[in-house]
Short mmCIF file of C-alpha atoms in Angstrom, two decimals:
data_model
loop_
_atom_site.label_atom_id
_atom_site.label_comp_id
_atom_site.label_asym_id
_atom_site.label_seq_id
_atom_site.Cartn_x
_atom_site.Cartn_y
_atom_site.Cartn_z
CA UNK A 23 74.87 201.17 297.21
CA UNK A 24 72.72 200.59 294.38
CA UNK A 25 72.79 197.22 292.85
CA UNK A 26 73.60 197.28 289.11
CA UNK A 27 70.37 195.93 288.14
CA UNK A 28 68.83 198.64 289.67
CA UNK A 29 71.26 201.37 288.00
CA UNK A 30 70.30 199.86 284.73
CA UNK A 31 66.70 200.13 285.15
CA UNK A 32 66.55 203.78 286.11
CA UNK A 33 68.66 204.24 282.68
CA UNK A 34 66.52 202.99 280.77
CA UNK A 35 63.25 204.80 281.92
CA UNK A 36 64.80 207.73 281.78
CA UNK A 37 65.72 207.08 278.07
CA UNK A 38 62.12 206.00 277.20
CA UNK A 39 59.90 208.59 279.11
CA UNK A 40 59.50 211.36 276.31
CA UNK A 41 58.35 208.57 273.98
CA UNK A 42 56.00 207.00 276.55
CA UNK A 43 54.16 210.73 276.48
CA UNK A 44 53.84 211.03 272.90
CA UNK A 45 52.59 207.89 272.17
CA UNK A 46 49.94 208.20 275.07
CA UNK A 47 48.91 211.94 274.01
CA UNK A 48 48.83 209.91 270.30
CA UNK A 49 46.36 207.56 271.41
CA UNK A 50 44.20 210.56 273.49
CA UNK A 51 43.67 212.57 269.83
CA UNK A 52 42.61 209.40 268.22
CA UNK A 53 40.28 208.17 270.12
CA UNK A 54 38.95 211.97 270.72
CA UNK A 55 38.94 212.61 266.85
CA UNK A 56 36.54 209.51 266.06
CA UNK A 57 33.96 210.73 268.55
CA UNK A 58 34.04 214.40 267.75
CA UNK A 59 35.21 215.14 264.14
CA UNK A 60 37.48 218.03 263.91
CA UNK A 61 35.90 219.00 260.44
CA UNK A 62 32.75 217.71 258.67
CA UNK A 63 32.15 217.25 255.19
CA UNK A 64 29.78 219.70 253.23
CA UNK A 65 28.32 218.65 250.24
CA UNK A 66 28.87 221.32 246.89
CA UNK A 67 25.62 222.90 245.66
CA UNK A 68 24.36 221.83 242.63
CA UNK A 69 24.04 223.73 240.02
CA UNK A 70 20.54 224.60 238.80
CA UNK A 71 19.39 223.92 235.11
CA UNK A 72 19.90 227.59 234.41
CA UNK A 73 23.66 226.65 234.95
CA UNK A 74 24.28 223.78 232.87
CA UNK A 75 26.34 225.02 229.76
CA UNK A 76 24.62 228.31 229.33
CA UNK A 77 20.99 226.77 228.66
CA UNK A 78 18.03 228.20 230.59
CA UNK A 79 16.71 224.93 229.64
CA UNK A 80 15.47 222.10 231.31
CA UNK A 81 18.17 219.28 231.74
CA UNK A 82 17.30 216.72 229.19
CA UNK A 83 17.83 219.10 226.07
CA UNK A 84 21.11 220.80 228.10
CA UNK A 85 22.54 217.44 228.13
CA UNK A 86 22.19 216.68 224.32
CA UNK A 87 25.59 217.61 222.44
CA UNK A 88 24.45 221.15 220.97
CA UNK A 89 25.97 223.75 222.87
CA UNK A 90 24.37 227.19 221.46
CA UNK A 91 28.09 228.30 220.29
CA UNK A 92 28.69 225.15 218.13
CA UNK A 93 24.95 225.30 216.57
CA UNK A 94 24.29 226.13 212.95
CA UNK A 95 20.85 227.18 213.60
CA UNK A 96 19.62 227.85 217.12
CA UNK A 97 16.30 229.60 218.30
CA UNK A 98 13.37 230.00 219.97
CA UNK A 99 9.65 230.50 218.84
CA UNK A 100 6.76 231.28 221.37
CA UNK A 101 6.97 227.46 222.31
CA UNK A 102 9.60 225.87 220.70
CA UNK A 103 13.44 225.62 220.82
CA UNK A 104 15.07 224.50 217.64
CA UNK A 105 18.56 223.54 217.22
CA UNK A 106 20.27 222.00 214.30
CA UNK A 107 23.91 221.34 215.63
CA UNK A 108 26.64 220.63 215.11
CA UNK A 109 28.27 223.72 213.38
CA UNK A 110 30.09 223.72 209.97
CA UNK A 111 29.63 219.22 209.90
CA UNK A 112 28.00 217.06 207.13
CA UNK A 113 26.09 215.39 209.98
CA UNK A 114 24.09 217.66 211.22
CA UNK A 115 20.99 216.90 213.71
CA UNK A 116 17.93 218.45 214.86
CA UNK A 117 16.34 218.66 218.17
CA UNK A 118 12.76 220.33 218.79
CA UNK A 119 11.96 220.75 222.54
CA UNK A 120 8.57 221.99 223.24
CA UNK A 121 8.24 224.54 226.00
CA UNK A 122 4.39 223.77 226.70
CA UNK A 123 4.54 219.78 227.19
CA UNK A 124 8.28 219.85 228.21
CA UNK A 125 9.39 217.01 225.83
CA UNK A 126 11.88 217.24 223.12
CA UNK A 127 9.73 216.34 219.98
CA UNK A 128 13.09 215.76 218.03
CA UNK A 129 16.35 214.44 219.25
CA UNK A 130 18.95 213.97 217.65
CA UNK A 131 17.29 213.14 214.36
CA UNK A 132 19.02 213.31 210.94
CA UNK A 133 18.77 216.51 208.95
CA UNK A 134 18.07 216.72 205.08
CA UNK A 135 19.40 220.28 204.05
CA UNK A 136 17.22 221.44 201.52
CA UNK A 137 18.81 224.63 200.79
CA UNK A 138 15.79 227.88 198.92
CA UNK A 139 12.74 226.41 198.63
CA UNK A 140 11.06 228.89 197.45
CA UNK A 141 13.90 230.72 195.61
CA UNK A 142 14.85 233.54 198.06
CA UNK A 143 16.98 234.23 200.86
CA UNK A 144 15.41 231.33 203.17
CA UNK A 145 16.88 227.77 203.80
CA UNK A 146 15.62 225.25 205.23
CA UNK A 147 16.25 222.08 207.17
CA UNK A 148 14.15 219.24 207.70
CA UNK A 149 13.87 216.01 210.06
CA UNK A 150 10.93 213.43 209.41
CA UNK A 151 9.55 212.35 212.31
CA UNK A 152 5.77 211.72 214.30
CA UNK A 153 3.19 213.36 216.38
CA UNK A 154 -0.12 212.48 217.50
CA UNK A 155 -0.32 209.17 215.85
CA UNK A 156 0.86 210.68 212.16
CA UNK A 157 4.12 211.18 210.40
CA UNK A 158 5.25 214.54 210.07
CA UNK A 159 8.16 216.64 208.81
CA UNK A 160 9.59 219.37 211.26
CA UNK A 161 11.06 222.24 209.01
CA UNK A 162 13.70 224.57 210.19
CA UNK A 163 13.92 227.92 207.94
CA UNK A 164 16.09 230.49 208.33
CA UNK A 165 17.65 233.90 206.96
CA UNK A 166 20.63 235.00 207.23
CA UNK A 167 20.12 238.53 205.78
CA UNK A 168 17.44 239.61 207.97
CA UNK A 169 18.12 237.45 210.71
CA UNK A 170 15.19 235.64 210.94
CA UNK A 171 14.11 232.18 211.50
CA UNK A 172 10.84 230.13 211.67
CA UNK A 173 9.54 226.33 212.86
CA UNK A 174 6.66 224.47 211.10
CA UNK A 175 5.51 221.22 212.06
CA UNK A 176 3.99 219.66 208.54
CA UNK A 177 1.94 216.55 208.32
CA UNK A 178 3.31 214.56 205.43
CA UNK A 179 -0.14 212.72 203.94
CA UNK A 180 -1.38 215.68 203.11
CA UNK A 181 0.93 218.77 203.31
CA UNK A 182 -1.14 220.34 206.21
CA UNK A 183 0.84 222.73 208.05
CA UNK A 184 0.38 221.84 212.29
CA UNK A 185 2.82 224.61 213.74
CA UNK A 186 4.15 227.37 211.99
CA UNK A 187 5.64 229.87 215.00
CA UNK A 188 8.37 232.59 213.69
CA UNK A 189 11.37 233.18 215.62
CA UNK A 190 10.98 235.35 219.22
CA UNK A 191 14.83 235.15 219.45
CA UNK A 192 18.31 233.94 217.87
CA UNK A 193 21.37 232.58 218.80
CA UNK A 194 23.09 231.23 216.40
CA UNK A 195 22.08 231.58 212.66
CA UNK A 196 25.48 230.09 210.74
CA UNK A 197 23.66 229.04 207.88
CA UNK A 198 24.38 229.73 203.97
CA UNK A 199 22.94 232.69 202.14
CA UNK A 200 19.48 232.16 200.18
CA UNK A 201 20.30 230.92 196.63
CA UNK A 202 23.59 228.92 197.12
CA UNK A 203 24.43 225.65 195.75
CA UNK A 204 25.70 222.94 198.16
CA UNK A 205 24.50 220.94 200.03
CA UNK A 206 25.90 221.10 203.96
CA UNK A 207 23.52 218.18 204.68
CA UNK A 208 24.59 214.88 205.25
CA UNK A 209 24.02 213.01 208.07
CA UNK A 210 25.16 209.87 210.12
CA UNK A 211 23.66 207.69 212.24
CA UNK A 212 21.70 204.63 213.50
CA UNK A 213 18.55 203.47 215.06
CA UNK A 214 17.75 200.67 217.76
CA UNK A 215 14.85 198.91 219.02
CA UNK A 216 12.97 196.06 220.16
CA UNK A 217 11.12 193.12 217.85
CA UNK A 218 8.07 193.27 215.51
CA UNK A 219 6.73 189.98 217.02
CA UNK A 220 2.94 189.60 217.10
CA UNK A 221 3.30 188.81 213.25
CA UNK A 222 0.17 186.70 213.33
CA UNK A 223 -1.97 188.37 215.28
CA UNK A 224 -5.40 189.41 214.19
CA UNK A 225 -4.00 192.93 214.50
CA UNK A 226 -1.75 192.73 211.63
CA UNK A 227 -2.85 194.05 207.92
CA UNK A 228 0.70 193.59 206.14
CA UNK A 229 3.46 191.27 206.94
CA UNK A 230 6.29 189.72 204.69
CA UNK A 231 10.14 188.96 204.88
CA UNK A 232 12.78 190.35 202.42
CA UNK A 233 16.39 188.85 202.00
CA UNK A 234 17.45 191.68 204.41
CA UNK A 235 14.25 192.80 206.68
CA UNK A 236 11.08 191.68 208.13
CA UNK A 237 8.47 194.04 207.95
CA UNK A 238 5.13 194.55 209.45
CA UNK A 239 1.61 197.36 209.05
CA UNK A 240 -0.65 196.38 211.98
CA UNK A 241 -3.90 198.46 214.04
CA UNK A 242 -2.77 199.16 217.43
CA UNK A 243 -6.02 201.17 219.53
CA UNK A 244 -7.18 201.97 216.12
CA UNK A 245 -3.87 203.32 214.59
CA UNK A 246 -2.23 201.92 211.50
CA UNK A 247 1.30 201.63 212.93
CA UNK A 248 4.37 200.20 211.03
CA UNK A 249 7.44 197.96 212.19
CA UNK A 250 11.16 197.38 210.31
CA UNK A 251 13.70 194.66 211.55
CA UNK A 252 16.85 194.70 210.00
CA UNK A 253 17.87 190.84 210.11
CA UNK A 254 21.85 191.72 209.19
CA UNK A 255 22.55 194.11 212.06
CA UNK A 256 19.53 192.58 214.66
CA UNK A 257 17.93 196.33 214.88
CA UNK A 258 14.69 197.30 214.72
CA UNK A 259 14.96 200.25 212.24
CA UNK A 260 11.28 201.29 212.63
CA UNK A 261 9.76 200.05 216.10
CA UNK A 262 5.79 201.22 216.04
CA UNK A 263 5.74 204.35 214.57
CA UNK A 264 2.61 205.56 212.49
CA UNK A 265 2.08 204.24 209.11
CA UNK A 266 0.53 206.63 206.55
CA UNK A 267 -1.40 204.91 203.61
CA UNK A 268 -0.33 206.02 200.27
CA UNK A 269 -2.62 205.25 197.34
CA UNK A 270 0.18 206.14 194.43
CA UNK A 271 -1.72 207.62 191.41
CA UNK A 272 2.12 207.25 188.75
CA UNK A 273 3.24 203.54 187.85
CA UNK A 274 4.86 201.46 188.74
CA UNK A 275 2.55 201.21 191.95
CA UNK A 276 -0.93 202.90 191.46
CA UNK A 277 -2.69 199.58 191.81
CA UNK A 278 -0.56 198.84 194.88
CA UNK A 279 -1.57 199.39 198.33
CA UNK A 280 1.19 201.39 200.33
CA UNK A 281 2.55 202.61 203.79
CA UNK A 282 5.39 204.71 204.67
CA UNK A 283 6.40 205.06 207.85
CA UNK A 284 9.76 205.61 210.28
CA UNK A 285 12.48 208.53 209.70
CA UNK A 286 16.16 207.16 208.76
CA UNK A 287 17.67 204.30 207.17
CA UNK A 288 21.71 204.05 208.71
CA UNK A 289 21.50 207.61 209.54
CA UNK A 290 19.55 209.07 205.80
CA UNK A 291 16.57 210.88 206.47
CA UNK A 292 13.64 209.47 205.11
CA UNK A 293 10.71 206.93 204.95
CA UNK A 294 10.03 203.37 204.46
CA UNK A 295 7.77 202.02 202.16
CA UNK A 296 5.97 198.89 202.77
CA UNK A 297 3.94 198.01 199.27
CA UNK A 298 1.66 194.98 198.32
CA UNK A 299 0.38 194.34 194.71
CA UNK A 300 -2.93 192.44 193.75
CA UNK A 301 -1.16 189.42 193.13
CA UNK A 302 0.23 189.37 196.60
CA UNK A 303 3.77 190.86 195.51
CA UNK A 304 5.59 192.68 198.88
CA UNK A 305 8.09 195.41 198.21
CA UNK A 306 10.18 197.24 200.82
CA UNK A 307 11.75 200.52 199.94
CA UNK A 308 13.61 203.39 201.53
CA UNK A 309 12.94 206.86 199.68
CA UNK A 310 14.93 209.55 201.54
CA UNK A 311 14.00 213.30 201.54
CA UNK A 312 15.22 214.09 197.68
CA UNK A 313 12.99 211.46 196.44
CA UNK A 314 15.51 209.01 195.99
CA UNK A 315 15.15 205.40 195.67
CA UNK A 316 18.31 204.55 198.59
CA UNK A 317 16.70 200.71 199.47
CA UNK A 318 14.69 198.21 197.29
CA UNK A 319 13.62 194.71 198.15
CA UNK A 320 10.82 192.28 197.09
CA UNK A 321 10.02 189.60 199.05
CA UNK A 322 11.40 186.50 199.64
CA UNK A 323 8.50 183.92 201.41
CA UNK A 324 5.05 183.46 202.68
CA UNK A 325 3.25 187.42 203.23
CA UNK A 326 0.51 187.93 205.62
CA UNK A 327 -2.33 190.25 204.11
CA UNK A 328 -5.50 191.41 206.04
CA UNK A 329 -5.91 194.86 204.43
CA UNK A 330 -9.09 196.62 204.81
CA UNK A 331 -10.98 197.50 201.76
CA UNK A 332 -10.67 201.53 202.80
CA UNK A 333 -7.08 200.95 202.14
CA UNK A 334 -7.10 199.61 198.37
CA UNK A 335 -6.88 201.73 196.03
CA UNK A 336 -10.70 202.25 193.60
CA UNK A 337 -10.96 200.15 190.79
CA UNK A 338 -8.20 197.71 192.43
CA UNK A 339 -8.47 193.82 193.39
CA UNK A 340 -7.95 193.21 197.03
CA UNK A 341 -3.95 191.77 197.82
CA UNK A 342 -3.68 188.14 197.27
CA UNK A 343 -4.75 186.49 201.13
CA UNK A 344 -2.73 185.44 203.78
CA UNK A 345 -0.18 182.86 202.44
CA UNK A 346 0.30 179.43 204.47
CA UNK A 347 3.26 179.22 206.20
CA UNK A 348 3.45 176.12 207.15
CA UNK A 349 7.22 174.41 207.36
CA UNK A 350 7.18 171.54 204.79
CA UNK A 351 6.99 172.45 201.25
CA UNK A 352 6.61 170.13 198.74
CA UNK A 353 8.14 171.85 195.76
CA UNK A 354 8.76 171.58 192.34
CA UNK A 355 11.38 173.05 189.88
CA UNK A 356 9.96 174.65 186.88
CA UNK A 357 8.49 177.55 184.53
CA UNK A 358 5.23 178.93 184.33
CA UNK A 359 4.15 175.65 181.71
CA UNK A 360 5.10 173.46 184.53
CA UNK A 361 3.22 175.49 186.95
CA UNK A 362 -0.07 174.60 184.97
CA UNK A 363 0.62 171.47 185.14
CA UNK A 364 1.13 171.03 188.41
CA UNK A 365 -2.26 172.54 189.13
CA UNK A 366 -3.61 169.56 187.43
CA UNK A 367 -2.78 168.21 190.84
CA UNK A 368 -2.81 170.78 193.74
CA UNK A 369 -4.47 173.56 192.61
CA UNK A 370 -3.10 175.83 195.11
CA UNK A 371 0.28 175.69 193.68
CA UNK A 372 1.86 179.13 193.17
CA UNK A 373 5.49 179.96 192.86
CA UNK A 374 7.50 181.43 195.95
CA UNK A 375 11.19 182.76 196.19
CA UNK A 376 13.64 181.99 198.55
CA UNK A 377 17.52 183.19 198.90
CA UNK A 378 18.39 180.19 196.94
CA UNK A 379 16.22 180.90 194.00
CA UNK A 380 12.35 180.40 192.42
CA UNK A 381 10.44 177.41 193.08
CA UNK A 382 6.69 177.00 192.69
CA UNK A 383 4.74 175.49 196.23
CA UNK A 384 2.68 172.55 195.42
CA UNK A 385 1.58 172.73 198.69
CA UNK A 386 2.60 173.58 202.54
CA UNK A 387 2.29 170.92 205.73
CA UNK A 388 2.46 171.38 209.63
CA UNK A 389 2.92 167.31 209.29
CA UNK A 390 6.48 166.37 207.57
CA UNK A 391 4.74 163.30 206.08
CA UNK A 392 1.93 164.95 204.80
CA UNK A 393 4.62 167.08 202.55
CA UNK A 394 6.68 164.27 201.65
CA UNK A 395 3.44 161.80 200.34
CA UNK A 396 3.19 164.56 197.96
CA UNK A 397 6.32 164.71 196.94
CA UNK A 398 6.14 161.25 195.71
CA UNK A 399 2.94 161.95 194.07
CA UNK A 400 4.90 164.12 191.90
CA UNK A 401 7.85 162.63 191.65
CA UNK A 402 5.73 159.51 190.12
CA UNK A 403 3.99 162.07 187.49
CA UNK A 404 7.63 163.07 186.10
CA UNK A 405 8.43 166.41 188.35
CA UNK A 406 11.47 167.66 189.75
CA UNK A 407 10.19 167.53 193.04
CA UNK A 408 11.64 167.71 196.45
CA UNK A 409 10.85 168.20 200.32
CA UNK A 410 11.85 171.92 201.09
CA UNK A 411 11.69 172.83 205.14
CA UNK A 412 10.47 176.29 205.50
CA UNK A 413 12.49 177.85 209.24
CA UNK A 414 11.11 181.06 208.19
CA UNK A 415 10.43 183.09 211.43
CA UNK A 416 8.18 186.51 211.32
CA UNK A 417 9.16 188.90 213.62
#
């Protein structure tokens, strides 16, 4: 007779076998699944530049936001393809790609709708922008009528047409009729860069602060090139693009040596203006495509000049030199008669502004006391004269 220890055992295996086989056949298709992998993983092709969104267009201009269906003006020339996107807007952008080299000329740059021209069915949208060291204007004409459509690549200096290819084909051509009012135009927009250090380099021919922007015309492997930082937002507005020299022949700036350079100011297409008088004035403007005067400033602070004598206009004196800009002023608060008088003194003395107002320089020091003994030299001849420190940084 079977103890009742025993009896109990044999109850209880019998209740646990089944589970005892399942967890062991459990344990088998584990360890059998991490050596041999019941299914492996198979990468997706990828899709081929053909594929992406309908271009048959290499990857960097099928990536940009203008789909051929939501263009206003899309074609191709021989070697171009031109798209101004998006469609029906008031911002509307241009890109250029250029079949040959492979890089897109234009991207994404702010469009200037400039409607007939030439009084017929053709409009026409340009971009400013640059090419083999000059600034140029890429001009996208179409009509509607006859479906037709044409690219031309225009230096700016001097009007001479680069490229001029006509259309080979058309997709999209959602543009007004020749001889319509309106202006579909517009545009929005920003631009970023680095610095314009290197201020005082022997490289530099032009270089002055205004309340808003520092600005800089320097050679760079023998090409004039131009630089705009925006001080208020911390952006460099034009970072070493060509500048073109303008000799102006209607006032108020024939006698002024100019550049223009860059492409948009806060998203308006157009060109900067960097402008020194004969006296050593500095003037910074923004004239976008209509010829309107959008951005005006005169400058505030010491200027840099080293321009060549090519580059000043016949029959004009040379700028004004480089200005010291030095740290301590010792200046003096007065008009033009105190000005002479002052010269009496330190001949040098000229007036300078600054954002708090007009003062004339008797005279600028690396050494603090070097400023302030002159100070007291005025100050004992009867001037208003003070110690004014200069934390004026070019960039």
């Amino acid at each position: 007779m079977q103890s009742r220890f025993v009896r109990r055992l044999r109850s209880w295996l019998e209740r646990h076998k089944w589970r005892s086989v399942a967890l062991g056949a459990m344990a088998f298709f584990l360890t059998v699944s991490l050596v041999h992998p019941v299914h492996g993983y198979v990468p997706s092709a990828a899709l081929s530049n053909g594929e992406l969104g309908g271009f048959n267009l290499p990857l960097e201009l099928a990536q940009e936001p203008n789909t051929q269906a939501n263009s206003t003006l899309y074609f191709n020339t021989p070697n171009y393809v031109v798209s101004i996107y998006p469609r029906e807007t008031t911002a509307l952008r241009m890109n250029v790609y250029n079949k040959t080299t492979g890089q897109l000329e234009q991207s994404a740059a702010p469009v200037n709708y400039r409607g007939p021209l030439n009084n017929n069915a053709w409009v026409s949208y340009e971009s400013y922008g640059s090419r083999a060291a000059q600034n140029v204007i890429y001009r996208a004409s179409a009509n509607r009528s006859t479906n037709q459509a044409q690219l031309e690549i225009i230096v700016q200096s001097n009007n001479t047409v680069q490229v001029q290819e006509n259309s080979t084909s058309i997709t999209s051509i959602n543009v007004p009729l020749g001889n319509t009012s309106g202006n579909p135009g517009g545009n929005t927009g920003g631009n970023t860069g680095g610095n314009t250090s290197g201020v005082g380099s022997p490289n530099t021919v032009l270089a002055f602060d205004t309340r808003t922007f520092s600005t800089r015309v320097f050679n760079e492997n023998g090409i004039r090139k131009m630089n705009v930082y925006d001080k208020l937002t911390q952006q460099t507005n034009v970072n070493a693009q060509p500048a073109t020299l303008l000799n102006p022949s209607a006032a108020p700036f024939q006698n002024w040596v100019s550049y223009y350079g860059g492409s948009d100011y806060r998203g308006i297409p157009g060109r900067y203006f960097v402008r020194v008088s004969s006296s050593g004035e500095g003037r910074l403007q923004f004239i976008n495509g209509n010829g309107q005067v959008i951005l005006d400033e005169v400058r505030e602070g010491p200027i840099l000049v080293n321009v060549p004598a090519s580059d000043i206009p016949a029959g004009s004196p040379a700028p004004a030199p480089s200005a010291n800009a030095d740290p301590y002023i010792a200046a003096v608060f007065g008009d033009e008669q105190t000005l002479g008088q002052v010269r009496a003194i330190a001949p040098a003395a000229r007036f300078e502004s600054a954002p708090q107002g007009r003062f004339i320089n008797a005279g600028s020091f690396a050494n603090r006391y070097e400023a302030e003994s002159l100070v007291n030299l005025l100050l004992s001849r009867g001037f208003n004269s003070r110690l004014v420190y200069r934390n004026f940084n070019y960039r």
